[in-house]
Short mmCIF file of C-alpha atoms and ligand atoms in Angstrom, two decimals:
data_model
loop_
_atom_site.label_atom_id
_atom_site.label_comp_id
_atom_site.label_asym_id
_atom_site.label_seq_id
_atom_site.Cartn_x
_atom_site.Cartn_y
_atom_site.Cartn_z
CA UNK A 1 -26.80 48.23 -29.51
CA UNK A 2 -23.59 47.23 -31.41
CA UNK A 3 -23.02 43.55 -31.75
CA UNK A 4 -19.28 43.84 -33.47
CA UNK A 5 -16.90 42.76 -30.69
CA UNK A 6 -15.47 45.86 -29.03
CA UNK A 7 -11.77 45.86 -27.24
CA UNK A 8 -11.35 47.21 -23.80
CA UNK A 9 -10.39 50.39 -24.97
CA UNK A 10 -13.47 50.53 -27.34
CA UNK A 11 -15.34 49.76 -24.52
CA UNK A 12 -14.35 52.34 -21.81
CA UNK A 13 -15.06 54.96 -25.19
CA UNK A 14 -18.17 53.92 -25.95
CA UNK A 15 -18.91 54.33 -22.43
CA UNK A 16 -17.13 57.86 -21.80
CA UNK A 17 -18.91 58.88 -24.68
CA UNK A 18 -22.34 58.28 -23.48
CA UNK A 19 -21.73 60.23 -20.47
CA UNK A 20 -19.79 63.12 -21.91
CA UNK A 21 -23.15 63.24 -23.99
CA UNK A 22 -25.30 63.48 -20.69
CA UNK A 23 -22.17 65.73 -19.59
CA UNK A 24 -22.65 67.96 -22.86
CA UNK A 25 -18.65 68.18 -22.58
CA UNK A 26 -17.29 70.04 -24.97
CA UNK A 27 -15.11 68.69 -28.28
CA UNK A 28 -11.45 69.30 -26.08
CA UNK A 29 -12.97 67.76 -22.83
CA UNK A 30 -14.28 64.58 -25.03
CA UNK A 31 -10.62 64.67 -27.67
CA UNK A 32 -8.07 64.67 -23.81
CA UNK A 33 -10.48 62.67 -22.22
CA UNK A 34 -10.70 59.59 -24.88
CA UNK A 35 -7.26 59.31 -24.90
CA UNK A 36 -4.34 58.66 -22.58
CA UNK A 37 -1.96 61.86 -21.68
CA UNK A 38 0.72 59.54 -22.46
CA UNK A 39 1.97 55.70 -22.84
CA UNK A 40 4.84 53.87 -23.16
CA UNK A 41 5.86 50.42 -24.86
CA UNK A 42 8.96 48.81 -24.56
CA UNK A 43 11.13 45.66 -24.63
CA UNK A 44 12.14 43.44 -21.72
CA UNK A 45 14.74 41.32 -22.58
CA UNK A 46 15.48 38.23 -20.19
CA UNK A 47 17.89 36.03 -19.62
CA UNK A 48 15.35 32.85 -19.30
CA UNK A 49 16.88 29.78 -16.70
CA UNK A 50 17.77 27.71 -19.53
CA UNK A 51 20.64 30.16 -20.70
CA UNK A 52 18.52 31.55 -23.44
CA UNK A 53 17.28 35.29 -23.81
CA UNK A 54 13.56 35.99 -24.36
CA UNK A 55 11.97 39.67 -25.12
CA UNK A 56 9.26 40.40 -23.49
CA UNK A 57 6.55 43.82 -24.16
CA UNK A 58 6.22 45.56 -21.63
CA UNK A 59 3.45 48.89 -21.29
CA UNK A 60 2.47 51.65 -18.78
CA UNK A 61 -0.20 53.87 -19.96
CA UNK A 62 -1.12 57.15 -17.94
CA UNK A 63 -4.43 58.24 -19.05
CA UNK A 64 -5.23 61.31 -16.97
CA UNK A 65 -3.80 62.88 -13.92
CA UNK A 66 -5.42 66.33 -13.28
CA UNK A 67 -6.15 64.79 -9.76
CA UNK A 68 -3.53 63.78 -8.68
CA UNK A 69 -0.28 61.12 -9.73
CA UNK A 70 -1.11 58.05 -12.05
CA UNK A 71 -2.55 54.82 -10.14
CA UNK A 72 -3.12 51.56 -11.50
CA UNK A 73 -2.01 48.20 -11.39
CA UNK A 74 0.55 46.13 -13.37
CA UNK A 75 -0.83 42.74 -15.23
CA UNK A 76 1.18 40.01 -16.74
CA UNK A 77 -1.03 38.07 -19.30
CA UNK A 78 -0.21 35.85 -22.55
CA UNK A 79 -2.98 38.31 -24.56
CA UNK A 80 -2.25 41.17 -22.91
CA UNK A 81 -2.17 44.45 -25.71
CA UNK A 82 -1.62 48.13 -25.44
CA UNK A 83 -5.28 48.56 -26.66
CA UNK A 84 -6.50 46.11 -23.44
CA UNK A 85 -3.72 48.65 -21.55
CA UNK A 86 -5.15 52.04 -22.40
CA UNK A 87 -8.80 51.22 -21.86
CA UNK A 88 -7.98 49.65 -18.06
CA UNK A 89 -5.86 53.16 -17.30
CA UNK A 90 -9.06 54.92 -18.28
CA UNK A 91 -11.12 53.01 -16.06
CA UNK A 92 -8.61 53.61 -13.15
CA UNK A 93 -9.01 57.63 -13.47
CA UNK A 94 -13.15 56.84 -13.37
CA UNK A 95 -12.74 54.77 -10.64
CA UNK A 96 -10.35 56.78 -8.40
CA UNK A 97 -12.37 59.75 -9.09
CA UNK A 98 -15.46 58.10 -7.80
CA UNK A 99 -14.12 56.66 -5.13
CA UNK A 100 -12.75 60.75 -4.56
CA UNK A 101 -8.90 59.50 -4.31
CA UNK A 102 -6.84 62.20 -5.18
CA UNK A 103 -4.90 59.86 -7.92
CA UNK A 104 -5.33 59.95 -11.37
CA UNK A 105 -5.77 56.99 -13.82
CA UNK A 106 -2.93 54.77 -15.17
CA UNK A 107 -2.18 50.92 -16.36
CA UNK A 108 0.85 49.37 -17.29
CA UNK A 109 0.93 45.38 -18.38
CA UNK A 110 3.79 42.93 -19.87
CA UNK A 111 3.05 39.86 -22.44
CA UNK A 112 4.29 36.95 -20.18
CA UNK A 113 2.40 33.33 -18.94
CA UNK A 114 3.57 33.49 -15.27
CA UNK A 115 2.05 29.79 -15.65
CA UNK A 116 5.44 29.16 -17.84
CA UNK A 117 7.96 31.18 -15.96
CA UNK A 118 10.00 30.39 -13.19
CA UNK A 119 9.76 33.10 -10.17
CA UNK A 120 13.86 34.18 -11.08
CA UNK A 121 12.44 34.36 -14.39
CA UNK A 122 9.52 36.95 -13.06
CA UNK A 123 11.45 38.62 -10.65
CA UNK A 124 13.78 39.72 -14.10
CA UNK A 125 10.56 40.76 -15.93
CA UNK A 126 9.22 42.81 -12.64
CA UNK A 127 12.95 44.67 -12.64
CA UNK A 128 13.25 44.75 -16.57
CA UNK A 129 9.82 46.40 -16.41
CA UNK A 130 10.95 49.37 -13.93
CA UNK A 131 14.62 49.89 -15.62
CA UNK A 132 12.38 50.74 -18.95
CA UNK A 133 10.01 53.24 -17.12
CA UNK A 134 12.08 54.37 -14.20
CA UNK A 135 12.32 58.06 -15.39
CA UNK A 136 8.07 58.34 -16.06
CA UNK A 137 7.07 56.62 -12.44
CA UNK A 138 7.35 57.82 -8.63
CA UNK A 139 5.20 58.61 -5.42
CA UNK A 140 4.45 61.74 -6.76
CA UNK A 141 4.39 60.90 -10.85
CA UNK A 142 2.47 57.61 -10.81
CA UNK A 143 2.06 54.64 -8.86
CA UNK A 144 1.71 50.88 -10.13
CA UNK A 145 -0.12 48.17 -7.50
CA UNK A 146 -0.60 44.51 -8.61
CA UNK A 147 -3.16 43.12 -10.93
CA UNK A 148 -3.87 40.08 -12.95
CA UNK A 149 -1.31 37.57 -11.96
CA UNK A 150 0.78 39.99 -10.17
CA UNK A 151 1.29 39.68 -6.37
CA UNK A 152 3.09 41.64 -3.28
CA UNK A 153 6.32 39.47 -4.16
CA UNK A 154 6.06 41.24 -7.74
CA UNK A 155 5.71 44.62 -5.98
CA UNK A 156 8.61 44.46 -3.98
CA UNK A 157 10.88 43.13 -6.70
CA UNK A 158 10.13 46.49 -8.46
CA UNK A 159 10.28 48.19 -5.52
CA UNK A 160 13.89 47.16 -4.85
CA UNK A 161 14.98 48.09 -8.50
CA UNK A 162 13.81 51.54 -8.35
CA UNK A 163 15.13 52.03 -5.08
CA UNK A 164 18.55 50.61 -6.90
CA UNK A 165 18.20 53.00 -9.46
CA UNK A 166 17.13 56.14 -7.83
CA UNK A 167 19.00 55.30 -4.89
CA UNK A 168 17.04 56.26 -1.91
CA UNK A 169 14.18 54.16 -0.16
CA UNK A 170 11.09 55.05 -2.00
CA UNK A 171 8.33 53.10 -0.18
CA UNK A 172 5.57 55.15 -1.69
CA UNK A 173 6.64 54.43 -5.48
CA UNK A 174 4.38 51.06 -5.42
CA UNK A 175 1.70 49.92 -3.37
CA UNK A 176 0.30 46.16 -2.69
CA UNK A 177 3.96 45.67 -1.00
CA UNK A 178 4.43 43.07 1.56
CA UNK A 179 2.83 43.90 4.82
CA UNK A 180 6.16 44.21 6.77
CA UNK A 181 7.91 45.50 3.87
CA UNK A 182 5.94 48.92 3.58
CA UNK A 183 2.83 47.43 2.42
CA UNK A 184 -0.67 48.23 4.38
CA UNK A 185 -2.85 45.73 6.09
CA UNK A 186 -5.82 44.35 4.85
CA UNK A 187 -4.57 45.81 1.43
CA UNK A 188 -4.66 41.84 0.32
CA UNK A 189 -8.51 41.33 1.29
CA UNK A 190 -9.51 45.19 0.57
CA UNK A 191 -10.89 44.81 -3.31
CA UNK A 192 -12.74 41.22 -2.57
CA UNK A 193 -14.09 42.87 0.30
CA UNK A 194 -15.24 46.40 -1.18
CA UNK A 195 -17.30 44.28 -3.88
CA UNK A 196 -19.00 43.19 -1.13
CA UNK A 197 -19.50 45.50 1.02
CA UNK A 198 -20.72 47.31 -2.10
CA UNK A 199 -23.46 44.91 -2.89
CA UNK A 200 -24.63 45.17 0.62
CA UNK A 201 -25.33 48.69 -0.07
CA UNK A 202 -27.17 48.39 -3.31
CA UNK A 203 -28.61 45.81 -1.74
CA UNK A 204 -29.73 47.71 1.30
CA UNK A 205 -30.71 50.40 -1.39
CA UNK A 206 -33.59 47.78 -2.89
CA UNK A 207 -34.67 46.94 0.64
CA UNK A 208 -32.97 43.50 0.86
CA UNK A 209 -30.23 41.74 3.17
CA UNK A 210 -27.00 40.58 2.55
CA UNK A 211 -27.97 37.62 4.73
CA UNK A 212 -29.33 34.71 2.84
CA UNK A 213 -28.64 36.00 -0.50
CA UNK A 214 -27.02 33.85 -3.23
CA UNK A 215 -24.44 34.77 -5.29
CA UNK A 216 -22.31 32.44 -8.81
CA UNK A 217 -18.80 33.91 -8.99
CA UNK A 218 -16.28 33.94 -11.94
CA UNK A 219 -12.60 33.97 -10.55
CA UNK A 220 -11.13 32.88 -7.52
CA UNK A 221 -7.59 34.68 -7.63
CA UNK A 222 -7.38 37.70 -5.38
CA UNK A 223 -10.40 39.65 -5.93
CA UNK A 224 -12.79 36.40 -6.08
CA UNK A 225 -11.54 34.90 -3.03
CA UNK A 226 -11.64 37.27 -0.92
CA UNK A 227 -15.13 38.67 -1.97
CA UNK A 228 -16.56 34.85 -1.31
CA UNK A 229 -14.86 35.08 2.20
CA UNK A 230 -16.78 37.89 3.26
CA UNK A 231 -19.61 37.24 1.70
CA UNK A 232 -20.19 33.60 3.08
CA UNK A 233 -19.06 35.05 6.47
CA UNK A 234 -21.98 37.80 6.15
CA UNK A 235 -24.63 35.05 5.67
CA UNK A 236 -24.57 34.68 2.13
CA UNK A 237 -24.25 31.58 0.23
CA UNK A 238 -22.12 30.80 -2.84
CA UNK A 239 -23.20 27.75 -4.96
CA UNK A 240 -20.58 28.11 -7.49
CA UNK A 241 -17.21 29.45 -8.33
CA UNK A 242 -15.76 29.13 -12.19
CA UNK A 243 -12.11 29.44 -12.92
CA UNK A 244 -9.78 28.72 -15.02
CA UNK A 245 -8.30 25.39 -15.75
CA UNK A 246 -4.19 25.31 -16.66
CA UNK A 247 -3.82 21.80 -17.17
CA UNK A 248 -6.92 21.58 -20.02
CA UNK A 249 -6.85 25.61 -21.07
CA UNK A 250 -10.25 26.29 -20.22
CA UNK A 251 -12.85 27.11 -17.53
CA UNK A 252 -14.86 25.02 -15.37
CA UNK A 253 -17.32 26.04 -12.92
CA UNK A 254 -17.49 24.40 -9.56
CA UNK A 255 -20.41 23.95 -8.23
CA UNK A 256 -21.95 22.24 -4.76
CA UNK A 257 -25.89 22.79 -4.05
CA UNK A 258 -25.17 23.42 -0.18
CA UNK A 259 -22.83 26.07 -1.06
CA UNK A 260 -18.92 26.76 -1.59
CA UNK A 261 -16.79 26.75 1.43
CA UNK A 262 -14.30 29.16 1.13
CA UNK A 263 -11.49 27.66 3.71
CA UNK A 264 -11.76 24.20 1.94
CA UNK A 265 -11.51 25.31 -1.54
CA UNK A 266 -8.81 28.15 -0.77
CA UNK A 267 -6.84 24.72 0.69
CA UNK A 268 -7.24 23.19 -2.97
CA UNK A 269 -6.26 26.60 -5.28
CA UNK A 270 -3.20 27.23 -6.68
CA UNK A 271 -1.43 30.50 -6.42
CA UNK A 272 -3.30 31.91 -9.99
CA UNK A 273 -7.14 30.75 -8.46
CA UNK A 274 -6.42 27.61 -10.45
CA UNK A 275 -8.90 24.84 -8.52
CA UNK A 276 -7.33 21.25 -8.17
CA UNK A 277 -10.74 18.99 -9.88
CA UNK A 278 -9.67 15.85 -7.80
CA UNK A 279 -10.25 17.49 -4.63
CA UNK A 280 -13.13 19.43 -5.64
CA UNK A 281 -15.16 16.31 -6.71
CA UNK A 282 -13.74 14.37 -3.89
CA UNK A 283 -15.21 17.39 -1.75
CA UNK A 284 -18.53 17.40 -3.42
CA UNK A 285 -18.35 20.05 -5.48
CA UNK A 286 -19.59 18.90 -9.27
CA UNK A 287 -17.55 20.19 -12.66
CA UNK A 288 -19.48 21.87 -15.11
CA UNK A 289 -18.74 23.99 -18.25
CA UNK A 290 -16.81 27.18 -17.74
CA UNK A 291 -19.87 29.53 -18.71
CA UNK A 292 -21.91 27.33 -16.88
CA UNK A 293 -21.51 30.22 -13.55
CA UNK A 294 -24.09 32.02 -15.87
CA UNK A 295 -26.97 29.91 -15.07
CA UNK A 296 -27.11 28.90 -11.62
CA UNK A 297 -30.14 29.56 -9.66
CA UNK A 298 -28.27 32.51 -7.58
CA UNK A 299 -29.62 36.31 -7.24
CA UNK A 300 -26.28 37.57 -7.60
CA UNK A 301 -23.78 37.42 -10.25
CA UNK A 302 -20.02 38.78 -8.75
CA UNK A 303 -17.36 38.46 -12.39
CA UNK A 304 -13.98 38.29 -10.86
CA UNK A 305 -11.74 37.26 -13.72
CA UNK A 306 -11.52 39.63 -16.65
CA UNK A 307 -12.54 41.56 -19.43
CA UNK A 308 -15.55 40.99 -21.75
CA UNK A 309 -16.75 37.50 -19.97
CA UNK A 310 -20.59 38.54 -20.50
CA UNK A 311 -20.88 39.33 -24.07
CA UNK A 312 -23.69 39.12 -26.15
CA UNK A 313 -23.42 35.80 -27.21
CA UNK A 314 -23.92 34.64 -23.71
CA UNK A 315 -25.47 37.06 -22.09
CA UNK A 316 -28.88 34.76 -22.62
CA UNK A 317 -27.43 32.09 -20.45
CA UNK A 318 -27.66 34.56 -17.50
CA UNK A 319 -30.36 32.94 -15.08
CA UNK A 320 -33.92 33.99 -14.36
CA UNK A 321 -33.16 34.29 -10.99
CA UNK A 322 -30.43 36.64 -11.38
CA UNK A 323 -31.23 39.98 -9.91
CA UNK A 324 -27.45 42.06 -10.09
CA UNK A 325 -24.21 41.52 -11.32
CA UNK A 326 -21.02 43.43 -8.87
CA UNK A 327 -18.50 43.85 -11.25
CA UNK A 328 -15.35 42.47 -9.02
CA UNK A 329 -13.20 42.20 -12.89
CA UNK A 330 -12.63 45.62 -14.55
CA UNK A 331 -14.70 45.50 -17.81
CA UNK A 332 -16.20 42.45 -17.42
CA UNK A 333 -19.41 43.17 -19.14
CA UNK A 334 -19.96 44.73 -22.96
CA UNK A 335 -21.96 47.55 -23.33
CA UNK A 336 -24.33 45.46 -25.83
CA UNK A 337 -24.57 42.97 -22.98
CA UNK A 338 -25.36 45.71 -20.23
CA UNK A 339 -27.92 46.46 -22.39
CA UNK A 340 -30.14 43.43 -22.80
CA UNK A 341 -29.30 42.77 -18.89
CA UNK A 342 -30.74 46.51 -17.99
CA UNK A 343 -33.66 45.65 -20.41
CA UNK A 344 -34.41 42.41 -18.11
CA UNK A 345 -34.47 44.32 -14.82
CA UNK A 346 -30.97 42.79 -14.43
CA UNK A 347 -28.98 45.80 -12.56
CA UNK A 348 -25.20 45.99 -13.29
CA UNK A 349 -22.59 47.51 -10.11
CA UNK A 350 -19.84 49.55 -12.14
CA UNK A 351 -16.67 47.70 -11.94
CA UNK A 352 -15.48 51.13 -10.90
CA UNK A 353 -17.30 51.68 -8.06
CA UNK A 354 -17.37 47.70 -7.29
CA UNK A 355 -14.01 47.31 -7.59
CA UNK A 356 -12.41 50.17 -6.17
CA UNK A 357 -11.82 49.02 -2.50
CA UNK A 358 -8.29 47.95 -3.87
CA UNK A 359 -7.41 51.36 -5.28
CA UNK A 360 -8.73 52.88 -2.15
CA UNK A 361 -7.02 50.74 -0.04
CA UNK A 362 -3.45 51.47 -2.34
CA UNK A 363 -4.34 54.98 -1.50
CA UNK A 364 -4.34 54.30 2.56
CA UNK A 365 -1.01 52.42 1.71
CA UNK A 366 0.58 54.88 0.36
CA UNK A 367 -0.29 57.51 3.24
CA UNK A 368 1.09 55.02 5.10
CA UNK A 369 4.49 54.47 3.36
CA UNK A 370 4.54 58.20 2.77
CA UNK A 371 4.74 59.13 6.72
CA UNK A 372 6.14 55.51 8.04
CA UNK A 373 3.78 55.26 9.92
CA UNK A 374 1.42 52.49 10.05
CA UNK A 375 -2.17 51.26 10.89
CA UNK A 376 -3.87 48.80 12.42
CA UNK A 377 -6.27 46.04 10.69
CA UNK A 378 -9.10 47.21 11.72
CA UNK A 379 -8.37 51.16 11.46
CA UNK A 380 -7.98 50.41 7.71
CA UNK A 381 -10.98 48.07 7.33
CA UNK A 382 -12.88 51.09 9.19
CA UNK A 383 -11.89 53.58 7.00
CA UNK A 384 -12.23 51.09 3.72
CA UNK A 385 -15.76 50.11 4.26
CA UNK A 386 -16.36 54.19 5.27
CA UNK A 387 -15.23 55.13 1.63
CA UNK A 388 -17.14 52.55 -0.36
CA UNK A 389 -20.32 52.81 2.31
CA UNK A 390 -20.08 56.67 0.81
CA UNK A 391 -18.98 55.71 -2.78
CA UNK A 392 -22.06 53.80 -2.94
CA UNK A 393 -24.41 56.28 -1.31
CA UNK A 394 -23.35 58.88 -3.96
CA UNK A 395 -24.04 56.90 -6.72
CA UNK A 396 -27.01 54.54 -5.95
CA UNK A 397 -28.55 58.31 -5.31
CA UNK A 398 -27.58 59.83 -8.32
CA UNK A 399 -28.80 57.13 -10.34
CA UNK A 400 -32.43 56.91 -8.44
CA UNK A 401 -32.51 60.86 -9.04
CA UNK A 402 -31.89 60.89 -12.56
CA UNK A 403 -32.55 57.95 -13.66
CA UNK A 404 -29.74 56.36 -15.11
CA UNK A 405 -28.48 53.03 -14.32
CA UNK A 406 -25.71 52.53 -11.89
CA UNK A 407 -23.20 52.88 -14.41
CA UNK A 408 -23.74 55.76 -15.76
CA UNK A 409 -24.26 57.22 -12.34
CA UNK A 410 -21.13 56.46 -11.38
CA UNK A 411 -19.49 58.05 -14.78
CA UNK A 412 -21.31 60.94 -14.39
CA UNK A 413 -19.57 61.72 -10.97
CA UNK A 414 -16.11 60.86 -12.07
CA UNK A 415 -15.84 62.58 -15.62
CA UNK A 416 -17.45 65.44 -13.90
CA UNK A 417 -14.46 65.72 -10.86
CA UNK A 418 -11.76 64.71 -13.88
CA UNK A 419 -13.30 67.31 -16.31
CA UNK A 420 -13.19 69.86 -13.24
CA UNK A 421 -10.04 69.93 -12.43
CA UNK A 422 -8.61 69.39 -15.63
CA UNK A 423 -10.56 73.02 -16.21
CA UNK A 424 -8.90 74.09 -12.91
CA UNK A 425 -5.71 73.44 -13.78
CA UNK A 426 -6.51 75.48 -17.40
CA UNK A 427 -6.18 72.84 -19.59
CA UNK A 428 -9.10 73.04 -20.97
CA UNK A 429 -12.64 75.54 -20.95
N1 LIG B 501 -5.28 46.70 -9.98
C1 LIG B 501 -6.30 47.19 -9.09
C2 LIG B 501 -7.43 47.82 -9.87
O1 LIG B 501 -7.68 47.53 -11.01
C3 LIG B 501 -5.73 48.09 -8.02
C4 LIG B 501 -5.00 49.28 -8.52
C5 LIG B 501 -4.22 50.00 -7.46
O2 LIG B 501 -4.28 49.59 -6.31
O3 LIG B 501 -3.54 50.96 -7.81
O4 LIG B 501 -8.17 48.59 -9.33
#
């Protein structure tokens, strides 16, 4: 167990490595498969509101795509770095290969606090972003989807500058578009509600219900909100929710003994998950420390925020009564911290399983876009909840058969489909 603090891309090697270990891949499997195929970094310049210019970074990183184009989302972030960049594009070719997408893995990301920036301001970023990478993305080269603190109003900025540049309508260049404007319904709800409908399954797996189970959730932006709707509409209860605090520059976790409400807090969140404390306390809900989501009395854990938020140096705070943590975040929990949680009985659901309802759902939008031709709610809710219902299967099986946690499970299917038909293809032996 390794206690020096790993980066995201350290991370998602460590963990490749285990598996390609258990894989017994050989040395030019393990040297393309620890690295992207390619990545780009570039500037941004933008002419701010104030008359000034400001450069921003801007990345896309395409680690693998034997299986199919690149696929990944696009974050803005004050701390975001090419290193956080290249290990989230890994962990979108493991996760579209488990969830058996024919899409490969890719990330891109830009060093901006939408917090600060007006949306004229953003909207210049979004198209300053696509002028630098025009020539290296497409419907059939790779595909960019939101992500932290991007939204459907982000997509179809970039949208329109491709289409600008390349001059055609190119609806299947981006997914997580508008729903009217060539983006898919339910594509909005579809990762909050895969993490859930995954923990029903590993839940189902154990012999428990979804119904009266209790779940502490980091994040409520996209992927925490919408994974608390479903799961407070499925029976379960919530009894806290941490997120992050703009106005002080930290977390605080909201908590209220007879359970969240989703419609009431969703009425008092800003558009980043930001939680207005006023009308929280006036509601009920009490203010605690930001880690304090850790040690609530729940069964369930769900991160829904980011990278590395169980560590090893809190990993202890992590309640008795916690039974499984459903990775909503990608990378949310350190291999060191997996660790001591697996060593407690604690079991962990991969981010890339977890999490991959929003990929999956992409995928169905860009069928969509692709043909013109578009579903209804409910089709693509049936076929979502089909995929991860499968997803799941595959992997809660694996692991039972050979013993491995969840995690590596879930690895050991994806690097084996990437590995495959990178060997198909003749890249490699
Ligand atoms: N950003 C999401 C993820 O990390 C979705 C990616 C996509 O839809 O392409 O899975």
């Amino acid at each position: 167990m390794t206690t020096v603090a790993q980066t995201p891309f350290q991370m998602a090697q460590s963990q490749f490595d285990r598996v390609a270990d258990l894989l017994d891949l050989n040395q030019a499997a393990r040297d393309l498969l620890r690295f992207p195929i390619r990545e780009y970094s570039f500037a941004i310049p933008v002419r701010m509101d104030d008359g000034s210019t400001q450069i921003f970074r801007g990345f896309r990183v395409q680690h693998n795509d034997a299986r199919g184009p690149g696929k990944g989302g696009v974050r803005f972030h004050p701390q975001e770095t090419l290193d956080t960049v290249r290990g989230l594009a890994m962990w979108m070719t493991w996760k579209c290969a488990v969830a058996d997408l024919p899409l490969g893995g890719a990330k891109g990301g830009v060093v901006c606090d939408p917090h600060q920036l007006s949306m004229r301001e953003q909207e210049q970023i979004c198209r300053g972003w696509v002028r630098q990478i025009v020539r290296n993305v497409g419907a059939n080269t790779d595909v960019p989807a939101p992500d932290v603190m991007t939204s459907a109003q982000h997509m179809l900025w970039m949208l329109d500058e491709f289409e600008t540049l390349v001059g055609s309508r190119q609806p299947g260049f981006i997914t997580g578009k508008p729903v009217g404007m060539g983006g898919s319904l339910a594509r909005t709800e579809a990762t909050g509600y895969g993490v859930i409908y995954t923990l029903r399954e590993a839940l189902r797996a154990r012999f428990r219900k979804l119904e009266g189970v209790t779940a502490s959730v980091q994040g409520f932006g996209n992927v925490g909100q919408y994974a608390v709707q479903l799961l407070t509409k499925l029976g379960g209860k919530v009894l806290a929710i941490s997120c992050w605090d703009q106005k002080d520059r930290c977390s605080y976790t909201y908590a209220r003994s007879s359970g969240v409400d989703f419609d009431e807090l969703k009425g008092i969140t800003d558009r980043f998950g930001g939680i207005d404390p006023d009308k929280a306390r006036d509601l009920g809900y009490e203010r605690m420390a930001g880690d304090a989501w850790l040690e609530q009395e729940a069964e369930i854990l769900i991160p829904a925020a980011l990278d590395r938020e169980i560590r090893e140096d809190n990993v202890e705070k992590v309640a008795s009564s916690v039974k499984m943590i459903v990775e909503g975040a990608n990378g949310p929990t350190t291999p060191g911290a997996e660790a001591m949680l697996l060593k407690r009985g604690i079991e962990v659901v991969p981010d890339l399983l977890a999490n991959s309802g929003g990929v999956t759902c992409s995928y169905f939008e860009q069928v969509q876009s692709n043909s013109n031709y578009y579903w209804e709610r409910d089709e693509v809710l049936a076929k979502l909840e089909s995929r991860m219902v499968g997803a799941s299967a595959a992997v809660l099986d694996l692991a039972e058969r050979r013993g491995v946690s969840l995690r590596e499970a879930a690895y050991l299917i994806s690097v084996d489909r990437v590995v495959r038909a990178c060997r198909d293809r003749g890249w490699i032996q």
